Structure formats: C-alpha cells, structure tokens
Amino acid sequence: MQGFFLQAQEMSFEEYNPPSTLVVPQNPVKRAKFPFIDIHSHQWNVSQETVNRLVREMDEINMAVMVNLSGRGRGATGDIDGQEYMFSMIRRFNGVAPGRFIVFTNLSFREFGSAGWIEKAVADLEKDVQNGANGLKIYKSLGLSTKDIHGNRVPIDHPDLDPVWKKCGELGIPVIIHAADPAPFWQPMDANNERWLELKLNPGRKRSDTDPAPFSQIIAEQHHVFRKHPKTTFINAHMGWMANDLDKASAHLDQYPNVYFGIGAVIAEFGRQPKRARKFFIDYQDRILFAKDAYVKEEFYTYFRVLETEDEYFPYYKKYHAFWAMYGLGLPDDVLKKVYYKNAIKIIPNIDRSRFPD
C-alpha cells in the first residue's frame, strides 16, 4: 500500500491538472456580445466548402468579419504564384461570402538585396492592393530567419524596406507586424521559465542571443520602423510581447501614435491581472484590436469571457500558454465595441460597416 501512494505522487507537470473545487458564479460565453472583427486569422487553400464552414461558425460566435493575413500563403511564396494565389482567394471569398472576409497581402523576400528588389516589392504591393488586398502582414520570419542573397539575417529595420513601409502609408493600408517571440524563449529553459512547458513541447522555439539575435535587438528594430514611418499605421501583433507589462505597453502607445495593438494569443496575460488590464483597456480603448491568431472556434469563448464577464478563476484552453486561471475584466459596452469592431473599421479599408450596430 505504501508503494502505491509513493507511485501516485510521481507524475509530470503536464499530468497534474486537477479540476478546481472553487465554487463561484459561472458565466461562460459562446457568442460575443457585439459583432466583432478578428484582425488576425490565417486561412489557406480556401475552397467553397471551407468558406461555407467558416461562415457558419462565424455566425455562431458573432464574428462579422475575418481578416485573413495569409493572402500569399504560408510565408514567403514565389512572386507570381503568390499573387495568383491571393487573387484567387479574394475571388473565392467575395464570390461565396461577400463582405465577410478581408485579405492582407505578404512580402516575398526572395532575392532580397539584389538589384531591383525594392522596385518590384513596391510594384507588387500596389498591384495587390488594386486587386483587393487591404493591408500588409509581416511574418515573424523577418528578423528571425529571413536572409538576404548573401546569407545574412535581414533586420526588421533594413533600409531597403523603407519604401515598402512608406508606400503602405501612401496607399492607406495598415501593416500588421509580428516581431520576435515571447522573451522567455531567449531565457534559460529551467524551473524559472514560465514558458518551460511550451519549450519542452516545441523545442524548436528556443532562441538565444546568437540564434539569431538578442530579443531586445529584434524588438528595437521593430520600434525603429514605427519611429521612422509616423505616417504609416502599424498593428503590433501580440501586443509586441508587452501584455505582461502593461506599464511598458502604455508607454509604447504613448510614444508611437501610429501604432495599434492586436491582442492575438495574449488573452491569458489579461486574465491573470484583471484590475490592471481593465484600466489599460479603458485608457487605451481607441488603440486595441480584437485578434485571435490560430483559428479554433471554441477557443474564442475564453476571449469573450475574459473581456465581457466578471467571472473568477476559470480555465484557459492551453496549459503550455498559461498554467494559471483566468479572471474577467467586465469591460464597459462602449469599450467592447471599440475593441470588437470600431477600431478595426477605422484603420482597415473596405470593411462592410452595415454589419455593425453603430
């Protein structure tokens, strides 16, 4: 019997996940209070069947518009193939479900650093917008794995990219840019690392100051772009990994009036600091955009519950993102409307405003 009890005590961190015995009011939310725009989604190879399924699920959760950031596919596709892929996607979306999808284009970094790359990139961007793209998405590969023709890492603030940022401002389209990864990916993978489990499950996400550069350097490159191009609107994806330090996040928005925050994949940070997060959302209600990132319908429920309710101590949906419980912010309706759709309508062209209450 003693051996049984000793064996019962031996389990991994992943296995230990007891249901809470806390008895508190439960107000789960499966449908957003207001129609919303998800400004950070990724859809590939969309068929009519896929679009129909997405629309059914969007209607269930009250998503009025989905912004697909993967216009040219997964990362840097070929120039011609990438454009044709995106044009086909836009035609499919508009033909099957007009007004429900917005598409952002992407940059091809093939032959970056060669003569003529800048001119071609700008020309392709203009053509993509003419053919229906309403923004530019920059993947995190820029600053991490993207290399020039000489095999060197391309920094986010490389001067050859300045004409692209400038052109986005002239075209009136926003740039959503994902820079780096969470800072703990650069820290020792030990018992003091909050992302230990994620790194254990996904060892390829571990970084170092030489793989490929320090976290602080990559983030500084991104901020340098914001500073150099004040007439271009930028969306700092994942809140620039500052959702765990809302004083820093506040200072960032104060410093860069051309920057908005997307809250994709960082809702767990708000859920563990409901008082401070509520104040942040109210103070910066004009600069925050609803975003989810990876599309899984059931995971939206946690976002709605954190933003809309005052529930206490409810679970997050991924233990390797957050091994802590969530608390609701109970945001006022006027703030929710801005986060859910008003701010996105303000900066993303061609969203069908008739789908929203005011």
CSV table of C-alpha atoms in Angstrom, one decimal:
chain,number,residue,atom,x,y,z
A,1,MET,CA,0.0,0.0,0.0
A,2,GLN,CA,2.8,2.4,0.8
A,3,GLY,CA,4.3,1.7,-2.6
A,4,PHE,CA,1.0,2.6,-4.2
A,5,PHE,CA,0.9,6.0,-2.5
A,6,LEU,CA,4.5,6.7,-3.4
A,7,GLN,CA,3.8,5.9,-7.1
A,8,ALA,CA,0.7,8.1,-7.0
A,9,GLN,CA,2.8,11.1,-6.1
A,10,GLU,CA,5.1,10.6,-9.1
A,11,MET,CA,3.6,12.5,-12.0
A,12,SER,CA,4.7,15.0,-14.6
A,13,PHE,CA,3.8,18.7,-14.6
A,14,GLU,CA,1.8,18.1,-17.7
A,15,GLU,CA,-0.2,15.3,-16.0
A,16,TYR,CA,-1.1,17.3,-12.9
A,17,ASN,CA,-4.1,19.4,-13.9
A,18,PRO,CA,-6.8,18.9,-11.2
A,19,PRO,CA,-10.2,20.5,-11.7
A,20,SER,CA,-10.9,23.4,-9.4
A,21,THR,CA,-13.0,22.8,-6.4
A,22,LEU,CA,-13.7,26.6,-6.1
A,23,VAL,CA,-17.4,27.4,-6.2
A,24,VAL,CA,-18.0,30.8,-7.8
A,25,PRO,CA,-20.6,32.1,-10.4
A,26,GLN,CA,-20.0,30.7,-13.8
A,27,ASN,CA,-21.0,32.7,-16.9
A,28,PRO,CA,-19.4,31.1,-19.9
A,29,VAL,CA,-19.8,33.0,-23.2
A,30,LYS,CA,-20.0,31.2,-26.5
A,31,ARG,CA,-21.1,34.2,-28.6
A,32,ALA,CA,-19.7,37.7,-28.4
A,33,LYS,CA,-21.9,40.4,-27.1
A,34,PHE,CA,-21.4,42.5,-30.2
A,35,PRO,CA,-20.4,41.6,-33.8
A,36,PHE,CA,-16.7,41.5,-34.0
A,37,ILE,CA,-13.8,41.6,-36.4
A,38,ASP,CA,-10.9,39.2,-35.9
A,39,ILE,CA,-8.0,41.1,-37.4
A,40,HIS,CA,-5.6,38.2,-37.0
A,41,SER,CA,-6.5,34.9,-38.7
A,42,HIS,CA,-4.8,32.5,-41.0
A,43,GLN,CA,-6.6,30.5,-43.7
A,44,TRP,CA,-5.0,28.7,-46.6
A,45,ASN,CA,-6.2,27.0,-49.7
A,46,VAL,CA,-9.8,28.1,-49.2
A,47,SER,CA,-12.4,26.0,-51.0
A,48,GLN,CA,-16.1,26.9,-51.2
A,49,GLU,CA,-16.7,24.2,-48.6
A,50,THR,CA,-14.2,25.8,-46.3
A,51,VAL,CA,-15.7,29.3,-46.7
A,52,ASN,CA,-19.2,28.0,-46.0
A,53,ARG,CA,-18.0,26.2,-42.9
A,54,LEU,CA,-16.2,29.3,-41.7
A,55,VAL,CA,-19.2,31.5,-42.2
A,56,ARG,CA,-21.4,29.1,-40.3
A,57,GLU,CA,-19.0,29.1,-37.4
A,58,MET,CA,-18.5,32.9,-37.6
A,59,ASP,CA,-22.3,33.3,-37.3
A,60,GLU,CA,-22.4,31.1,-34.3
A,61,ILE,CA,-19.8,33.2,-32.4
A,62,ASN,CA,-20.9,36.6,-33.8
A,63,MET,CA,-17.8,37.2,-35.9
A,64,ALA,CA,-18.9,39.6,-38.6
A,65,VAL,CA,-15.6,39.8,-40.5
A,66,MET,CA,-12.5,37.7,-40.5
A,67,VAL,CA,-9.2,39.3,-41.6
A,68,ASN,CA,-7.1,36.6,-43.3
A,69,LEU,CA,-3.4,37.7,-43.0
A,70,SER,CA,-2.1,34.9,-45.2
A,71,GLY,CA,-3.0,36.3,-48.6
A,72,ARG,CA,0.0,34.8,-50.3
A,73,GLY,CA,0.0,31.6,-48.3
A,74,ARG,CA,2.4,30.3,-45.7
A,75,GLY,CA,5.3,32.8,-45.5
A,76,ALA,CA,7.3,33.9,-48.5
A,77,THR,CA,5.8,32.3,-51.6
A,78,GLY,CA,7.0,32.9,-55.1
A,79,ASP,CA,6.1,36.3,-56.6
A,80,ILE,CA,3.8,35.2,-59.5
A,81,ASP,CA,2.4,32.2,-57.8
A,82,GLY,CA,1.8,34.2,-54.6
A,83,GLN,CA,-0.1,36.9,-56.4
A,84,GLU,CA,-2.2,34.5,-58.3
A,85,TYR,CA,-2.9,32.5,-55.1
A,86,MET,CA,-4.1,35.7,-53.3
A,87,PHE,CA,-6.2,36.9,-56.2
A,88,SER,CA,-7.9,33.5,-56.4
A,89,MET,CA,-8.5,33.6,-52.6
A,90,ILE,CA,-10.1,37.0,-52.8
A,91,ARG,CA,-12.4,36.0,-55.6
A,92,ARG,CA,-13.4,32.9,-53.7
A,93,PHE,CA,-14.2,34.9,-50.5
A,94,ASN,CA,-16.1,37.6,-52.4
A,95,GLY,CA,-18.0,35.1,-54.5
A,96,VAL,CA,-19.1,32.8,-51.8
A,97,ALA,CA,-19.5,35.2,-48.8
A,98,PRO,CA,-19.2,38.9,-49.9
A,99,GLY,CA,-18.3,41.2,-47.1
A,100,ARG,CA,-17.3,38.5,-44.6
A,101,PHE,CA,-13.5,38.4,-45.3
A,102,ILE,CA,-10.7,40.9,-45.7
A,103,VAL,CA,-7.4,39.8,-47.1
A,104,PHE,CA,-3.9,41.1,-46.3
A,105,THR,CA,-1.0,40.5,-48.7
A,106,ASN,CA,2.6,39.5,-47.7
A,107,LEU,CA,6.1,40.3,-48.9
A,108,SER,CA,8.2,37.9,-50.9
A,109,PHE,CA,11.8,38.2,-49.7
A,110,ARG,CA,13.2,36.0,-52.5
A,111,GLU,CA,16.3,37.6,-53.9
A,112,PHE,CA,16.3,40.3,-51.1
A,113,GLY,CA,19.3,42.5,-51.5
A,114,SER,CA,19.5,42.1,-55.3
A,115,ALA,CA,19.2,45.0,-57.8
A,116,GLY,CA,15.5,45.8,-58.4
A,117,TRP,CA,14.1,44.1,-55.3
A,118,ILE,CA,12.8,47.3,-53.9
A,119,GLU,CA,11.1,48.5,-57.0
A,120,LYS,CA,9.5,45.1,-57.6
A,121,ALA,CA,8.3,44.8,-54.0
A,122,VAL,CA,6.6,48.2,-54.1
A,123,ALA,CA,5.1,47.5,-57.5
A,124,ASP,CA,3.7,44.1,-56.3
A,125,LEU,CA,2.3,45.8,-53.2
A,126,GLU,CA,0.5,48.4,-55.4
A,127,LYS,CA,-0.9,45.7,-57.6
A,128,ASP,CA,-2.0,43.5,-54.7
A,129,VAL,CA,-4.0,46.5,-53.3
A,130,GLN,CA,-5.5,47.2,-56.7
A,131,ASN,CA,-6.7,43.6,-56.8
A,132,GLY,CA,-8.3,43.6,-53.3
A,133,ALA,CA,-5.7,43.4,-50.6
A,134,ASN,CA,-6.5,45.8,-47.7
A,135,GLY,CA,-3.3,45.5,-45.6
A,136,LEU,CA,0.2,44.0,-45.3
A,137,LYS,CA,1.1,41.3,-42.9
A,138,ILE,CA,4.8,40.8,-42.0
A,139,TYR,CA,5.5,37.4,-40.6
A,140,LYS,CA,7.9,36.9,-37.7
A,141,SER,CA,10.4,35.3,-40.1
A,142,LEU,CA,11.6,38.9,-40.8
A,143,GLY,CA,14.2,39.5,-38.1
A,144,LEU,CA,14.5,35.8,-37.3
A,145,SER,CA,15.0,33.5,-40.3
A,146,THR,CA,14.8,35.8,-43.4
A,147,LYS,CA,18.1,36.1,-45.1
A,148,ASP,CA,19.4,38.2,-48.0
A,149,ILE,CA,21.2,37.0,-51.1
A,150,HIS,CA,24.4,36.8,-49.1
A,151,GLY,CA,23.0,34.7,-46.4
A,152,ASN,CA,22.8,37.4,-43.8
A,153,ARG,CA,19.9,37.9,-41.4
A,154,VAL,CA,17.6,40.7,-42.6
A,155,PRO,CA,16.8,43.1,-39.7
A,156,ILE,CA,13.3,44.4,-39.5
A,157,ASP,CA,14.5,48.0,-40.0
A,158,HIS,CA,16.6,47.2,-43.1
A,159,PRO,CA,16.7,50.4,-45.2
A,160,ASP,CA,15.6,48.5,-48.3
A,161,LEU,CA,12.2,48.1,-46.6
A,162,ASP,CA,11.6,51.8,-46.0
A,163,PRO,CA,10.0,52.3,-49.4
A,164,VAL,CA,7.5,49.5,-48.6
A,165,TRP,CA,6.5,51.0,-45.2
A,166,LYS,CA,6.2,54.4,-46.9
A,167,LYS,CA,4.1,53.0,-49.7
A,168,CYS,CA,1.7,51.4,-47.2
A,169,GLY,CA,1.1,54.8,-45.7
A,170,GLU,CA,0.5,56.3,-49.1
A,171,LEU,CA,-2.0,53.6,-50.0
A,172,GLY,CA,-3.8,54.0,-46.7
A,173,ILE,CA,-3.4,50.4,-45.6
A,174,PRO,CA,-2.2,49.2,-42.2
A,175,VAL,CA,0.9,46.9,-41.6
A,176,ILE,CA,0.5,44.2,-39.0
A,177,ILE,CA,3.9,43.1,-38.0
A,178,HIS,CA,4.8,40.2,-35.7
A,179,ALA,CA,8.3,40.6,-34.3
A,180,ALA,CA,10.3,38.0,-32.4
A,181,ASP,CA,8.7,35.6,-30.0
A,182,PRO,CA,7.9,35.8,-26.2
A,183,ALA,CA,11.0,37.0,-24.3
A,184,PRO,CA,11.2,33.7,-22.2
A,185,PHE,CA,12.1,31.9,-25.4
A,186,TRP,CA,15.5,33.6,-25.1
A,187,GLN,CA,15.9,32.8,-21.4
A,188,PRO,CA,17.3,29.7,-19.8
A,189,MET,CA,15.0,26.7,-20.0
A,190,ASP,CA,14.8,25.9,-16.4
A,191,ALA,CA,12.3,26.0,-13.5
A,192,ASN,CA,12.2,29.8,-13.5
A,193,ASN,CA,10.9,30.0,-17.1
A,194,GLU,CA,7.1,30.5,-17.4
A,195,ARG,CA,7.3,29.1,-20.9
A,196,TRP,CA,9.2,25.9,-19.9
A,197,LEU,CA,6.4,23.6,-20.9
A,198,GLU,CA,5.9,25.3,-24.3
A,199,LEU,CA,9.6,25.0,-25.0
A,200,LYS,CA,9.6,21.3,-23.8
A,201,LEU,CA,6.8,20.5,-26.2
A,202,ASN,CA,8.2,22.7,-29.0
A,203,PRO,CA,12.0,22.7,-28.6
A,204,GLY,CA,12.4,24.5,-32.0
A,205,ARG,CA,11.1,27.6,-30.4
A,206,LYS,CA,14.0,28.0,-28.1
A,207,ARG,CA,16.2,31.1,-29.0
A,208,SER,CA,19.5,32.6,-27.9
A,209,ASP,CA,21.4,35.8,-28.4
A,210,THR,CA,23.1,34.2,-31.3
A,211,ASP,CA,20.0,32.3,-32.7
A,212,PRO,CA,19.6,34.6,-34.4
A,213,ALA,CA,20.0,37.7,-32.3
A,214,PRO,CA,19.1,39.1,-28.9
A,215,PHE,CA,15.4,39.5,-28.2
A,216,SER,CA,15.9,43.2,-27.3
A,217,GLN,CA,17.7,43.8,-30.6
A,218,ILE,CA,14.9,42.4,-32.7
A,219,ILE,CA,12.2,44.4,-30.8
A,220,ALA,CA,14.3,47.6,-31.1
A,221,GLU,CA,14.4,47.1,-34.9
A,222,GLN,CA,10.6,46.9,-35.0
A,223,HIS,CA,10.3,50.0,-32.9
A,224,HIS,CA,12.8,51.8,-35.1
A,225,VAL,CA,10.4,51.2,-38.1
A,226,PHE,CA,7.5,52.7,-36.1
A,227,ARG,CA,9.5,55.8,-35.4
A,228,LYS,CA,10.8,56.2,-38.9
A,229,HIS,CA,7.4,56.0,-40.5
A,230,PRO,CA,4.9,58.0,-38.5
A,231,LYS,CA,2.5,58.4,-41.5
A,232,THR,CA,2.1,54.6,-41.8
A,233,THR,CA,-0.3,52.8,-39.5
A,234,PHE,CA,1.1,49.7,-37.8
A,235,ILE,CA,-0.6,47.0,-35.8
A,236,ASN,CA,1.9,45.5,-33.3
A,237,ALA,CA,0.8,41.8,-33.3
A,238,HIS,CA,0.6,40.0,-30.0
A,239,MET,CA,1.0,43.5,-28.3
A,240,GLY,CA,4.7,43.3,-29.1
A,241,TRP,CA,5.0,40.8,-26.2
A,242,MET,CA,4.2,43.5,-23.7
A,243,ALA,CA,0.9,42.2,-22.4
A,244,ASN,CA,2.7,41.0,-19.3
A,245,ASP,CA,4.0,44.6,-18.6
A,246,LEU,CA,1.1,47.0,-19.2
A,247,ASP,CA,3.2,50.0,-18.0
A,248,LYS,CA,5.6,49.3,-20.8
A,249,ALA,CA,2.7,48.7,-23.2
A,250,SER,CA,1.2,52.0,-22.2
A,251,ALA,CA,4.4,53.9,-22.7
A,252,HIS,CA,4.8,52.2,-26.1
A,253,LEU,CA,1.4,53.5,-27.3
A,254,ASP,CA,2.2,56.9,-25.9
A,255,GLN,CA,5.4,57.0,-27.8
A,256,TYR,CA,4.1,55.8,-31.1
A,257,PRO,CA,0.7,57.3,-32.0
A,258,ASN,CA,0.7,55.4,-35.3
A,259,VAL,CA,0.7,52.0,-33.6
A,260,TYR,CA,-2.2,49.9,-32.5
A,261,PHE,CA,-2.1,46.6,-30.5
A,262,GLY,CA,-3.6,43.3,-31.7
A,263,ILE,CA,-4.4,41.0,-28.7
A,264,GLY,CA,-4.0,37.7,-30.5
A,265,ALA,CA,-2.5,34.9,-28.3
A,266,VAL,CA,-2.0,37.2,-25.3
A,267,ILE,CA,-5.5,37.0,-23.7
A,268,ALA,CA,-4.0,34.8,-20.9
A,269,GLU,CA,-1.9,37.8,-19.8
A,270,PHE,CA,-5.0,39.9,-19.2
A,271,GLY,CA,-6.8,37.1,-17.5
A,272,ARG,CA,-4.3,37.0,-14.7
A,273,GLN,CA,-4.3,40.7,-14.0
A,274,PRO,CA,-7.9,41.8,-14.4
A,275,LYS,CA,-7.8,45.1,-12.4
A,276,ARG,CA,-4.7,46.4,-14.2
A,277,ALA,CA,-5.9,45.1,-17.6
A,278,ARG,CA,-9.3,46.6,-17.3
A,279,LYS,CA,-7.7,50.0,-16.7
A,280,PHE,CA,-5.4,49.5,-19.6
A,281,PHE,CA,-8.3,48.7,-21.9
A,282,ILE,CA,-10.3,51.7,-20.8
A,283,ASP,CA,-7.3,54.1,-21.0
A,284,TYR,CA,-6.3,52.9,-24.5
A,285,GLN,CA,-9.7,51.8,-25.8
A,286,ASP,CA,-9.0,53.6,-29.1
A,287,ARG,CA,-5.8,51.6,-29.8
A,288,ILE,CA,-6.7,48.0,-29.2
A,289,LEU,CA,-7.9,45.5,-31.8
A,290,PHE,CA,-9.6,42.1,-31.2
A,291,ALA,CA,-7.3,39.4,-32.6
A,292,LYS,CA,-7.1,35.6,-32.1
A,293,ASP,CA,-4.4,34.2,-34.4
A,294,ALA,CA,-4.8,30.4,-34.8
A,295,TYR,CA,-8.4,29.7,-35.7
A,296,VAL,CA,-10.2,27.3,-33.4
A,297,LYS,CA,-13.8,28.3,-32.8
A,298,GLU,CA,-14.1,27.0,-29.2
A,299,GLU,CA,-11.0,29.0,-28.1
A,300,PHE,CA,-12.8,32.3,-28.8
A,301,TYR,CA,-15.1,31.5,-25.8
A,302,THR,CA,-12.2,32.3,-23.4
A,303,TYR,CA,-11.6,35.6,-25.1
A,304,PHE,CA,-15.2,36.6,-24.8
A,305,ARG,CA,-15.4,35.5,-21.2
A,306,VAL,CA,-12.2,37.5,-20.2
A,307,LEU,CA,-13.3,40.6,-22.0
A,308,GLU,CA,-17.0,40.6,-21.2
A,309,THR,CA,-17.7,39.0,-17.8
A,310,GLU,CA,-16.5,39.4,-14.2
A,311,ASP,CA,-16.1,35.7,-13.7
A,312,GLU,CA,-13.4,34.5,-11.3
A,313,TYR,CA,-10.9,31.7,-11.7
A,314,PHE,CA,-11.8,29.9,-14.9
A,315,PRO,CA,-9.5,27.8,-17.0
A,316,TYR,CA,-7.5,28.8,-20.1
A,317,TYR,CA,-7.5,26.5,-23.0
A,318,LYS,CA,-3.8,25.7,-23.3
A,319,LYS,CA,-1.8,24.8,-20.3
A,320,TYR,CA,1.5,25.5,-22.2
A,321,HIS,CA,0.4,29.1,-22.7
A,322,ALA,CA,-0.9,29.6,-19.2
A,323,PHE,CA,-0.9,27.3,-16.2
A,324,TRP,CA,-2.8,29.9,-14.2
A,325,ALA,CA,-6.6,30.6,-14.1
A,326,MET,CA,-8.4,33.5,-15.8
A,327,TYR,CA,-10.4,36.4,-14.4
A,328,GLY,CA,-12.9,38.5,-16.3
A,329,LEU,CA,-12.3,42.2,-17.0
A,330,GLY,CA,-16.0,43.1,-17.3
A,331,LEU,CA,-15.3,45.8,-19.9
A,332,PRO,CA,-18.0,48.5,-20.5
A,333,ASP,CA,-20.0,48.2,-23.7
A,334,ASP,CA,-18.5,51.3,-25.3
A,335,VAL,CA,-15.0,49.9,-24.8
A,336,LEU,CA,-16.1,46.4,-26.1
A,337,LYS,CA,-17.5,48.0,-29.3
A,338,LYS,CA,-14.2,49.7,-30.0
A,339,VAL,CA,-12.1,46.6,-29.4
A,340,TYR,CA,-14.5,44.3,-31.2
A,341,TYR,CA,-15.0,46.4,-34.4
A,342,LYS,CA,-14.8,50.2,-34.3
A,343,ASN,CA,-11.1,50.5,-34.1
A,344,ALA,CA,-10.6,48.0,-36.9
A,345,ILE,CA,-13.1,49.8,-39.2
A,346,LYS,CA,-11.1,53.0,-38.5
A,347,ILE,CA,-7.8,51.7,-39.9
A,348,ILE,CA,-8.6,48.8,-42.3
A,349,PRO,CA,-10.2,49.8,-45.6
A,350,ASN,CA,-13.3,48.4,-47.2
A,351,ILE,CA,-14.9,46.7,-44.2
A,352,ASP,CA,-18.7,46.5,-44.6
A,353,ARG,CA,-19.9,48.8,-41.9
A,354,SER,CA,-23.5,47.8,-42.3
A,355,ARG,CA,-22.7,44.6,-40.4
A,356,PHE,CA,-22.2,46.5,-37.2
A,357,PRO,CA,-24.8,48.3,-34.9
A,358,ASP,CA,-23.3,51.8,-35.0
